[in-house]
PDB file of C-alpha atoms and ligand atoms in Angstrom:
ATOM      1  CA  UNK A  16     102.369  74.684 125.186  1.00 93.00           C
ATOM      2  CA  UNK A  17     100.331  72.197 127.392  1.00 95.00           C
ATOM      3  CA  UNK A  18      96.783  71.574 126.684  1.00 95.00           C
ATOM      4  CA  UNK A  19      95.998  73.873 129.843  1.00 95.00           C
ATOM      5  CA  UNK A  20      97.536  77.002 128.414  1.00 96.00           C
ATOM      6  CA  UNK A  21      96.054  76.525 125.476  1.00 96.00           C
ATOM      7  CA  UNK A  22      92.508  76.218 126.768  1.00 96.00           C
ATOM      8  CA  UNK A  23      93.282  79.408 128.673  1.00 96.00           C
ATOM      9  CA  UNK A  24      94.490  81.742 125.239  1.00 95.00           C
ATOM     10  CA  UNK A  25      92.266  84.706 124.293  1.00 92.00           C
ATOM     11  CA  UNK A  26      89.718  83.462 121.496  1.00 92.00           C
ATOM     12  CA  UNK A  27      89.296  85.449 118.074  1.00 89.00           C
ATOM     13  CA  UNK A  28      86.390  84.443 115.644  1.00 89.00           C
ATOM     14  CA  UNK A  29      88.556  85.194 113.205  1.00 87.00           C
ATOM     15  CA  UNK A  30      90.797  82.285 114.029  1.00 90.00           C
ATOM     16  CA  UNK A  31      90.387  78.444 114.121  1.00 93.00           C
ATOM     17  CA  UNK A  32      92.070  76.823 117.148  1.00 96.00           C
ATOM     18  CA  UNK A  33      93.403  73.358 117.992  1.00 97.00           C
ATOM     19  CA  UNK A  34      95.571  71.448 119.767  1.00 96.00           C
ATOM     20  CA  UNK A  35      97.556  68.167 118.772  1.00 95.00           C
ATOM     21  CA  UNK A  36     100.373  66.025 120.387  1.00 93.00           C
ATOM     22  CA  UNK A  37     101.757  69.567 122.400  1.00 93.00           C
ATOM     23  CA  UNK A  38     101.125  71.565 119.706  1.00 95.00           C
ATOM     24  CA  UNK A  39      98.594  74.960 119.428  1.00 96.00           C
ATOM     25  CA  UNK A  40      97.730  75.695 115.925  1.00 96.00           C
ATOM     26  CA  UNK A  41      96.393  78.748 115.178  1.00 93.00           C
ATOM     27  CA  UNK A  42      94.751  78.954 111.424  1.00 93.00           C
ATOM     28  CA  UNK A  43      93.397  82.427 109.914  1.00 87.00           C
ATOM     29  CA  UNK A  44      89.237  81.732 109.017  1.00 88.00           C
ATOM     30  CA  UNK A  45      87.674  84.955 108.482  1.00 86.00           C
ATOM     31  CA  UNK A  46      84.345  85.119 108.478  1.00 90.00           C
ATOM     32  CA  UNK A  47      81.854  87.758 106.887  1.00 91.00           C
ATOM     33  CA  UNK A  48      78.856  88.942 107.437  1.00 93.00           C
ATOM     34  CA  UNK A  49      77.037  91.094 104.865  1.00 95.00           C
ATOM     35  CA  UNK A  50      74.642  94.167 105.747  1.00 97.00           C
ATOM     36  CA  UNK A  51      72.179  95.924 103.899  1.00 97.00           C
ATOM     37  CA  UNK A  52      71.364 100.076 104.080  1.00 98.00           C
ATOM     38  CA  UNK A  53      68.189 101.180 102.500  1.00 98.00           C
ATOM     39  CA  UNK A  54      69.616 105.114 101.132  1.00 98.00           C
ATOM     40  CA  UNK A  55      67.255 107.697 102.004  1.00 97.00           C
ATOM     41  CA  UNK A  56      68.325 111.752 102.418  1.00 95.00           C
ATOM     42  CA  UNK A  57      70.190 111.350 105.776  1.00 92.00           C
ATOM     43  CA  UNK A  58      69.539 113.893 108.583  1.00 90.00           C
ATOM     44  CA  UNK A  59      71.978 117.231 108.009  1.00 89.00           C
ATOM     45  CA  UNK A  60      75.010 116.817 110.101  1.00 90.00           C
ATOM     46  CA  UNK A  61      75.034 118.095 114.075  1.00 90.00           C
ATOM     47  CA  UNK A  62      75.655 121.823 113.758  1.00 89.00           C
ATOM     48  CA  UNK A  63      78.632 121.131 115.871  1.00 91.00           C
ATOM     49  CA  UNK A  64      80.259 118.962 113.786  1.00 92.00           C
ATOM     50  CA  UNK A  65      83.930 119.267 112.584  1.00 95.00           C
ATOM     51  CA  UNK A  66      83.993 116.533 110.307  1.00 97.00           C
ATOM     52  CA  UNK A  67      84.688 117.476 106.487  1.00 97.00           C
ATOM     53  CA  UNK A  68      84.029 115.505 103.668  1.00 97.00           C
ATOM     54  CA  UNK A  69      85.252 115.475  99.685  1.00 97.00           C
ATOM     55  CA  UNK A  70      85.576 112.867  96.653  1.00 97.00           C
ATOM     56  CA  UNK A  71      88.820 111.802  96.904  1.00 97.00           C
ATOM     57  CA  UNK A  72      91.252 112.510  93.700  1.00 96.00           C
ATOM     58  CA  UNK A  73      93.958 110.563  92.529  1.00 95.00           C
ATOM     59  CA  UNK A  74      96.387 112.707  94.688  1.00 96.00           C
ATOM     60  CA  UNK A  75      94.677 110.987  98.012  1.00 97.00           C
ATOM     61  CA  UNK A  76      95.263 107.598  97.539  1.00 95.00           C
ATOM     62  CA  UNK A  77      98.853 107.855  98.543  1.00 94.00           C
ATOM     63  CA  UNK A  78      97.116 109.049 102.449  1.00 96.00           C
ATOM     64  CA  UNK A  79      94.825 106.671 102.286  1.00 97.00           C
ATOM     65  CA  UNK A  80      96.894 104.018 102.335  1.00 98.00           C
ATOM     66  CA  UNK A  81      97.959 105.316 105.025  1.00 97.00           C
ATOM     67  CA  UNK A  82      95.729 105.734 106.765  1.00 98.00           C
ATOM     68  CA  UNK A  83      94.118 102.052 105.887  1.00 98.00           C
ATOM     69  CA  UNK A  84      97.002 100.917 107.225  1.00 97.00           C
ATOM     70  CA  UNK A  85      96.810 102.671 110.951  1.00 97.00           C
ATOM     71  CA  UNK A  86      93.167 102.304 110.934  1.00 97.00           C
ATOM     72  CA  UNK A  87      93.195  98.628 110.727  1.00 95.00           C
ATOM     73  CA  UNK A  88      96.531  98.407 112.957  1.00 94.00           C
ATOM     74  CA  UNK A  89      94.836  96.465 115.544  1.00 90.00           C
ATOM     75  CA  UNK A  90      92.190  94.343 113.304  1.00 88.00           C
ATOM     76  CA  UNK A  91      91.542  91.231 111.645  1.00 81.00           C
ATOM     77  CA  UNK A  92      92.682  90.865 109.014  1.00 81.00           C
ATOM     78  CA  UNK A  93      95.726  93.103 109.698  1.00 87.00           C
ATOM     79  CA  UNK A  94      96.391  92.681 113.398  1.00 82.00           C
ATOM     80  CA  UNK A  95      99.489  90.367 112.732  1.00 81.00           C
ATOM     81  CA  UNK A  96     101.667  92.436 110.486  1.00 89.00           C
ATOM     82  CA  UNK A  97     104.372  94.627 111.380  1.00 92.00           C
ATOM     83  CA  UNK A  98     104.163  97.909 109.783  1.00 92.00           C
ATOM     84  CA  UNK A  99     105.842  98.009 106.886  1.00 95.00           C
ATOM     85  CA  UNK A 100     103.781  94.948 106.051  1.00 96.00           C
ATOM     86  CA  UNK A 101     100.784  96.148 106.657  1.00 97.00           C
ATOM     87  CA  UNK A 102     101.392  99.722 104.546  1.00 97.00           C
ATOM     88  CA  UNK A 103     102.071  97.410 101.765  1.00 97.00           C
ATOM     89  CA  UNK A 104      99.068  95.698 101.822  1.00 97.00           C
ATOM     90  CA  UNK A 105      96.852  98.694 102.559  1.00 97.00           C
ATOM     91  CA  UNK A 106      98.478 100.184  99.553  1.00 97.00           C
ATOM     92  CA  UNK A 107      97.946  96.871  97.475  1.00 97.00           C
ATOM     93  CA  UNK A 108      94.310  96.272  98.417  1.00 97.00           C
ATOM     94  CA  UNK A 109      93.453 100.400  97.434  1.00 98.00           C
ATOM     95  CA  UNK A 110      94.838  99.713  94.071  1.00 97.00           C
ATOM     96  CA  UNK A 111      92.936  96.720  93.305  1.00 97.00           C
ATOM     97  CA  UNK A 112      89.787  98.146  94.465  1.00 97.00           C
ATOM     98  CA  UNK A 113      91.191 101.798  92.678  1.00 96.00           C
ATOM     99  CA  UNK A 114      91.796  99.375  89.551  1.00 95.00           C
ATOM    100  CA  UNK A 115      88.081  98.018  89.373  1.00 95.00           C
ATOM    101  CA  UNK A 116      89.465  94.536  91.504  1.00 95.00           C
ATOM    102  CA  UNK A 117      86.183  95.043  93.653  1.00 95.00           C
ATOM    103  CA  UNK A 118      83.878  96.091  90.913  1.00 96.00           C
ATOM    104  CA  UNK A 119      83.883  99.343  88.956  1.00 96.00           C
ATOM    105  CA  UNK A 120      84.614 102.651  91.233  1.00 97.00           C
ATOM    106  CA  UNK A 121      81.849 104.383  92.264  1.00 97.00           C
ATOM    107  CA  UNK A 122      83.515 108.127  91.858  1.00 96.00           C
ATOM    108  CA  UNK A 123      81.077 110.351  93.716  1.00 95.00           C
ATOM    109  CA  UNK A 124      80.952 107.774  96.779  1.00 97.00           C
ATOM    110  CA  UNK A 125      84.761 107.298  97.187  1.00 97.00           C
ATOM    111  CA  UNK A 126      85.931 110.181  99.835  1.00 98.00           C
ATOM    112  CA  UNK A 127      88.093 112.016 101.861  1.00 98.00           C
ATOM    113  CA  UNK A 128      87.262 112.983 105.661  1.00 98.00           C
ATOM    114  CA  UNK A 129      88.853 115.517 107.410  1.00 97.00           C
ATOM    115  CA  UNK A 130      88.968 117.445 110.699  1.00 97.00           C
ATOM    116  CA  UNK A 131      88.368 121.289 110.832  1.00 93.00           C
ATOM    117  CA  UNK A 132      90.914 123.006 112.846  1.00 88.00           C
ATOM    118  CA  UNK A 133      93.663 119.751 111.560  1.00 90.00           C
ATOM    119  CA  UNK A 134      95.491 119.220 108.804  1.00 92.00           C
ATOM    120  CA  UNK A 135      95.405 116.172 106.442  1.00 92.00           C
ATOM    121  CA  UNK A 136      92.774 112.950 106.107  1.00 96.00           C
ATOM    122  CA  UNK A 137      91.493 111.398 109.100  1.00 98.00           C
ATOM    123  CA  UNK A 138      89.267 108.971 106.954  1.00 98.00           C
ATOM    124  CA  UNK A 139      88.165 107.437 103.671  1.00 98.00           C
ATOM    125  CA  UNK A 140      85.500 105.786 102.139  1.00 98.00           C
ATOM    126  CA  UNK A 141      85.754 103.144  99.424  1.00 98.00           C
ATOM    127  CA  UNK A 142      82.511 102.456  96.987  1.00 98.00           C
ATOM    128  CA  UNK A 143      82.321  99.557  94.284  1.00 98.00           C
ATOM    129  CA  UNK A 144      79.878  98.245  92.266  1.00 97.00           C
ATOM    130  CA  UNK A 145      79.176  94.929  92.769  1.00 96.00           C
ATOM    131  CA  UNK A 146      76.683  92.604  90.949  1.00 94.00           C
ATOM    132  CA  UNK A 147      72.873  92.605  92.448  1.00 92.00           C
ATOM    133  CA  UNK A 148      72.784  89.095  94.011  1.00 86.00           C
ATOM    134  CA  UNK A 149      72.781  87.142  97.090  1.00 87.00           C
ATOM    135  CA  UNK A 150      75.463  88.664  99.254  1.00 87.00           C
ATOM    136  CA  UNK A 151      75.958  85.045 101.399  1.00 84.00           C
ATOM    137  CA  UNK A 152      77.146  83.591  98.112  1.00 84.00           C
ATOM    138  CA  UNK A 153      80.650  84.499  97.396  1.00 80.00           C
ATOM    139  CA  UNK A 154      80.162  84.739  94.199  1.00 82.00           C
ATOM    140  CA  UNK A 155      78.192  87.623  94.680  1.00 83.00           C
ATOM    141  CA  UNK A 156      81.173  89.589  94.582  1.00 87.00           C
ATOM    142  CA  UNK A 157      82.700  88.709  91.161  1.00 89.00           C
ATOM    143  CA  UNK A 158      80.984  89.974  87.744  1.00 92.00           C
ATOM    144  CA  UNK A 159      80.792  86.888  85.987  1.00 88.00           C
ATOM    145  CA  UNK A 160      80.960  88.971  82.549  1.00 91.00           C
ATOM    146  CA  UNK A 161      83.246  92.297  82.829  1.00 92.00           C
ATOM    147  CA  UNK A 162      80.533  95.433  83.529  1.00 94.00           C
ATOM    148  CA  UNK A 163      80.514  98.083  81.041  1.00 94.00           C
ATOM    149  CA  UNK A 164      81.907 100.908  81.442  1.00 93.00           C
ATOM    150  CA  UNK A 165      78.967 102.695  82.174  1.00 95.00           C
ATOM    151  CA  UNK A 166      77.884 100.562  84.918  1.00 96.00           C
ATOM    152  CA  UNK A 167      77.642 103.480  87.306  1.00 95.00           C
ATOM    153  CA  UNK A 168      75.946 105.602  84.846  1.00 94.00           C
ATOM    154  CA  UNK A 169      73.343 102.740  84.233  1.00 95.00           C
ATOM    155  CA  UNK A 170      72.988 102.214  87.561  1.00 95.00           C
ATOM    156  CA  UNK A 171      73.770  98.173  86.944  1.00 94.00           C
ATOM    157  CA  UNK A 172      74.423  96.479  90.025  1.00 95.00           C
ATOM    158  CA  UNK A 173      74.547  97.682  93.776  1.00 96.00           C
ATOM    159  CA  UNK A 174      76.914  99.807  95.833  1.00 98.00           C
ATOM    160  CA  UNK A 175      78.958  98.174  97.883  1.00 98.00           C
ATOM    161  CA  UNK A 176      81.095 100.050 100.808  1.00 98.00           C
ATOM    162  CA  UNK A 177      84.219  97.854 100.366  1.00 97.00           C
ATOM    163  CA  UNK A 178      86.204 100.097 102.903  1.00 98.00           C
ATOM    164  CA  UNK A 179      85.616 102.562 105.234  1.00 98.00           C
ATOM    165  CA  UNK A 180      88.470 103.294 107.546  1.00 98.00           C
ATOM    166  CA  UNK A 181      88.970 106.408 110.359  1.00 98.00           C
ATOM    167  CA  UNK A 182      92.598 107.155 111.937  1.00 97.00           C
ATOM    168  CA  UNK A 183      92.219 105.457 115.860  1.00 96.00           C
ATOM    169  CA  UNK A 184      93.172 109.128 117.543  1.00 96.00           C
ATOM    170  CA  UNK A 185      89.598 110.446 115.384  1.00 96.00           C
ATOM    171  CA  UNK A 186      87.486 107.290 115.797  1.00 96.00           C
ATOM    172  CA  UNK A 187      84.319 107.721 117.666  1.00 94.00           C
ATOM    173  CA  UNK A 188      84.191 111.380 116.962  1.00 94.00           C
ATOM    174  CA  UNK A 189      81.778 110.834 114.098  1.00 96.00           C
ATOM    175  CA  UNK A 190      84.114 110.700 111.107  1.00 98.00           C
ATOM    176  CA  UNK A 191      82.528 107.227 109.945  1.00 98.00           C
ATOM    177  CA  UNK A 192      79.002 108.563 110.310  1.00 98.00           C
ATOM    178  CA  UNK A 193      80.040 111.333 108.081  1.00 98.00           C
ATOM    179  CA  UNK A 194      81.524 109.223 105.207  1.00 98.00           C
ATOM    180  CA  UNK A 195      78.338 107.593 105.234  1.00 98.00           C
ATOM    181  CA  UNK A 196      76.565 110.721 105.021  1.00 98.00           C
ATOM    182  CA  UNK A 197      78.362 112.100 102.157  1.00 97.00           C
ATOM    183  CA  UNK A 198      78.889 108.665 100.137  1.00 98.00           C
ATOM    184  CA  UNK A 199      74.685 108.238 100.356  1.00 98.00           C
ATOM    185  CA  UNK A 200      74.229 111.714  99.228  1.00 97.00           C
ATOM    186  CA  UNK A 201      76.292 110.910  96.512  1.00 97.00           C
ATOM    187  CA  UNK A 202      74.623 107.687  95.497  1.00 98.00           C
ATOM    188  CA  UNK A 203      71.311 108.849  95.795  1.00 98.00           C
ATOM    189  CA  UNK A 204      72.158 111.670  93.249  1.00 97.00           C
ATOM    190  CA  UNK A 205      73.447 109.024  91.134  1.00 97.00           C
ATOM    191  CA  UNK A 206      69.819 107.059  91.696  1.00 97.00           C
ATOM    192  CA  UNK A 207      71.175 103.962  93.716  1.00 97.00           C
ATOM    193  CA  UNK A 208      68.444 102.933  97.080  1.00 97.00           C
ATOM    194  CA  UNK A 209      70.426 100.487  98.439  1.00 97.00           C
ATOM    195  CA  UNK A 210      74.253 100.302  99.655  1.00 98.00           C
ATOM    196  CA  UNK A 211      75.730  96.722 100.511  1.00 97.00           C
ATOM    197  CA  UNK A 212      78.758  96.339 102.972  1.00 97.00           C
ATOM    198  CA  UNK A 213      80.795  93.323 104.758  1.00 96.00           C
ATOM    199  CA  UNK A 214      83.142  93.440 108.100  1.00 95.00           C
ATOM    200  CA  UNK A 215      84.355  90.276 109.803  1.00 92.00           C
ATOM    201  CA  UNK A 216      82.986  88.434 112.425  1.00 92.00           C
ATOM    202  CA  UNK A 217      85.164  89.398 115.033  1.00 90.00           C
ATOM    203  CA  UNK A 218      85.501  93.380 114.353  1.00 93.00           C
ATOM    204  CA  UNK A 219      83.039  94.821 116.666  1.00 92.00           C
ATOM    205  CA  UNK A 220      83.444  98.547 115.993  1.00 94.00           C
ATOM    206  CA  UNK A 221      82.594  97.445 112.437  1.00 96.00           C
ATOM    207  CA  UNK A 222      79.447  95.836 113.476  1.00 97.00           C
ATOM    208  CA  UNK A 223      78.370  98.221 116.036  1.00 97.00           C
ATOM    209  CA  UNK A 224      79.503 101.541 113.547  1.00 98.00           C
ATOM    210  CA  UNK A 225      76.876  99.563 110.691  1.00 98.00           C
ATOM    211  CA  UNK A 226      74.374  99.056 113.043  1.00 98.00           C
ATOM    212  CA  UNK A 227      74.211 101.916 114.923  1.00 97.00           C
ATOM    213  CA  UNK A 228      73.715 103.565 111.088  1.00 97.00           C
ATOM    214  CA  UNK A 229      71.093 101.252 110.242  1.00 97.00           C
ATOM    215  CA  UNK A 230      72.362  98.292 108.463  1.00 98.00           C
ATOM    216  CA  UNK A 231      70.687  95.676 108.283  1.00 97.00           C
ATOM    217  CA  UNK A 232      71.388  91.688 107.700  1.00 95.00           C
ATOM    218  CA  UNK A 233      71.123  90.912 104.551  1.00 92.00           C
ATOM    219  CA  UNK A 234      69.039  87.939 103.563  1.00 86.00           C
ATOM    220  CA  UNK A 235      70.606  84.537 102.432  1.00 77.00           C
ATOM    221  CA  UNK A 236      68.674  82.225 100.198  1.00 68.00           C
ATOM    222  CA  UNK A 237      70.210  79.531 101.793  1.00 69.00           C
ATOM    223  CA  UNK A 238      67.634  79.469 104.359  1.00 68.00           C
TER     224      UNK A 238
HETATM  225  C1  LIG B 305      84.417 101.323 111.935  1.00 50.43           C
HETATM  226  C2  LIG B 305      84.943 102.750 111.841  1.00 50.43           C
HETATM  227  C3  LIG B 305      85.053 103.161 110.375  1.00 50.43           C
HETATM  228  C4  LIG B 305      83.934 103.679 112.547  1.00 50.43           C
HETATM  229  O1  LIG B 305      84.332 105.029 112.336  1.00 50.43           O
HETATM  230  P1  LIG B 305      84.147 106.136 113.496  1.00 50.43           P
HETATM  231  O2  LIG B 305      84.446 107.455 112.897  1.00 50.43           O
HETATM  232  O3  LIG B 305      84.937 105.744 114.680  1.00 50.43           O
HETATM  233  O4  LIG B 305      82.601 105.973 113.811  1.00 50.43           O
HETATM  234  P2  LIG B 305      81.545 107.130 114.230  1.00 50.43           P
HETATM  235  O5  LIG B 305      82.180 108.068 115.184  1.00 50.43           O
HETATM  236  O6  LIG B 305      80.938 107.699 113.015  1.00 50.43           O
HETATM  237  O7  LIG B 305      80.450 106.248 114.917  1.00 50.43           O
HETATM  238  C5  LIG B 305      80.651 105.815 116.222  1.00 50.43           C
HETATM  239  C6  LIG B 305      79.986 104.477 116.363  1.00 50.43           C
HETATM  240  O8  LIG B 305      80.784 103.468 115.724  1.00 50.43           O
HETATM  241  C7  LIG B 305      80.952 102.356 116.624  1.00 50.43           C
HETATM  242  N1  LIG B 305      82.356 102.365 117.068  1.00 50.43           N
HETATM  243  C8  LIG B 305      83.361 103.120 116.560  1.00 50.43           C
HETATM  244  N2  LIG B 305      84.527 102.807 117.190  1.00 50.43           N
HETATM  245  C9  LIG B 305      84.253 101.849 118.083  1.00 50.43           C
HETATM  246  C10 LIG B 305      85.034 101.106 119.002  1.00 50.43           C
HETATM  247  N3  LIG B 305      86.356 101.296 119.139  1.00 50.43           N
HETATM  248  N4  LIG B 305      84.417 100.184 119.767  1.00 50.43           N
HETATM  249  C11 LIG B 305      83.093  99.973 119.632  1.00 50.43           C
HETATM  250  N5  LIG B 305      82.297 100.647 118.773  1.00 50.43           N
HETATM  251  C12 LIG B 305      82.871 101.557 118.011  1.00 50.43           C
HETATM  252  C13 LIG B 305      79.975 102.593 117.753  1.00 50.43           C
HETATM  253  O9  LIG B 305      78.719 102.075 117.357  1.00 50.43           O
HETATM  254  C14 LIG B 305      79.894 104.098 117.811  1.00 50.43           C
HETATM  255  O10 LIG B 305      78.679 104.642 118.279  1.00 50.43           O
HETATM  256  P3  LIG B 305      78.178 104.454 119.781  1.00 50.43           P
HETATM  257  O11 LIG B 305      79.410 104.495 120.630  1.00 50.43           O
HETATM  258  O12 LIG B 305      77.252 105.584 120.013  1.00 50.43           O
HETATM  259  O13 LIG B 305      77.492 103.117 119.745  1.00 50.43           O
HETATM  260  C15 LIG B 305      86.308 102.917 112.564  1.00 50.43           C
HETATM  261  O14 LIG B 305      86.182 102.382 113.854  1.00 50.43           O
HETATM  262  C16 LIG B 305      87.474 102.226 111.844  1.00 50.43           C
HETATM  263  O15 LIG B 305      88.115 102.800 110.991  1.00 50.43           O
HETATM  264  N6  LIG B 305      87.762 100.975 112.217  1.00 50.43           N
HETATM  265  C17 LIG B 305      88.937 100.266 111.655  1.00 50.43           C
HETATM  266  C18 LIG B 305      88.718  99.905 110.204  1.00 50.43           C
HETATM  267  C19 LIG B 305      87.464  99.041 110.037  1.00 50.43           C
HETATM  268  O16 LIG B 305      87.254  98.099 110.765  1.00 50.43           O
HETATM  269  N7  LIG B 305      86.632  99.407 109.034  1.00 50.43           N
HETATM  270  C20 LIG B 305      85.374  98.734 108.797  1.00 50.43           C
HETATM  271  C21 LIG B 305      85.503  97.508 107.974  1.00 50.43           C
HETATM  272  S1  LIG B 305      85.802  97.900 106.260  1.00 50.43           S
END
């Protein structure tokens, strides 16, 4: 393409552009940024609500890959892959995170949304455990010794909400909101205060669904 049309293509934070003898190159570079919830008892639902919510048991996972997979149909990191693709790696990213790739499982925080009056999902809700540390560094997200197996139960480390994901036709109809409900419920019962979580730079209805709940920056030591 000529140096014109490429100074005229959409920009996406999530990508690095440039331009070299006729050539566009267009190179993946997410970017994170890491938010902080203090948990306290969050106001009961609106009485009108239809939004359900359960742990999820082994029997979901299967629907919430799919469900991963449409949510995140038309967003960095996804956006590119066809599919088929994309069900795979929805699928492969559940069962590391399922398998303790993201930290131990946090059981009572992992869940199932639903719509009254509609069968199946509409949304899920991913918790790990991930060491207390400065979320900037990306080490922060690695154990550097393997957690016990009664992390949870010792209430080692800090909840992280490594996905959260709503079906597009339910988005905006307070599905997300209710997840977060129902996972803080269950962390406060298991004595957690705080709940970490990361979207890319780039994903605005992440940003503006964790703000409008009241996340908050989290700090970086770097500065
Ligand atoms: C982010 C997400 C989970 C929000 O779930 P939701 O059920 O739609 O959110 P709720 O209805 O509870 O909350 C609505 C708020 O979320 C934000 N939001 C949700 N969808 C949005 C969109 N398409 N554009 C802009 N903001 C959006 C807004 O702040 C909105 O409130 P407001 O309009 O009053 O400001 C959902 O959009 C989703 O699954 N996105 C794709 C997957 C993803 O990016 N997950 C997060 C990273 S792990």
């Amino acid at each position: 393409m000529t140096r014109r049309q490429f100074h005229r293509l959409p920009r996406h934070p999530a990508y690095r552009y440039e331009y070299a003898d006729g050539m566009a190159q267009l190179t993946p570079r997410p970017r994170t940024c890491h938010v902080l919830l203090e948990l306290r008892p969050p106001d009961p639902p609106p009485a009108e609500s239809a939004v359900t919510t359960r742990p999820a048991t082994a029997e979901d996972w299967g629907d919430l890959g799919a469900l991963f997979s449409a949510a995140f149909r038309d967003r960095p990191p996804f956006l590119g892959l066809g599919g088929r693709r994309r069900r795979a790696a929805a699928d492969a990213i559940l069962a590391h995170a399922r398998g303790g790739g993201d930290g131990p499982l946090i059981e009572d925080a992992c869940l199932v949304a639903g719509l009254r009056h509609q069968d199946g999902p509409v949304g899920g809700a991913v918790v790990t455990l991930l060491p207390r540390s400065d979320l900037t560094d990306w080490r922060s997200f690695l154990w550097s010794e393997s957690p016990p197996a009664d992390a949870v139960a010792r209430r080692l480390g800090r909840p992280h909400l490594t996905w959260i994901f709503v079906h597009p036709l339910a988005e905006g109809q307070g599905v997300g909101t209710a997840l977060l409900r129902a996972a803080t419920n269950g962390l406060l019962a298991l004595g957690y205060t705080e709940l970490a979580s990361t979207f890319l730079v780039g994903n605005e209805a992440s940003m503006l669904w964790h703000w409008r709940n009241g996340f908050r920056l989290a700090p970086s030591s770097r500065r």
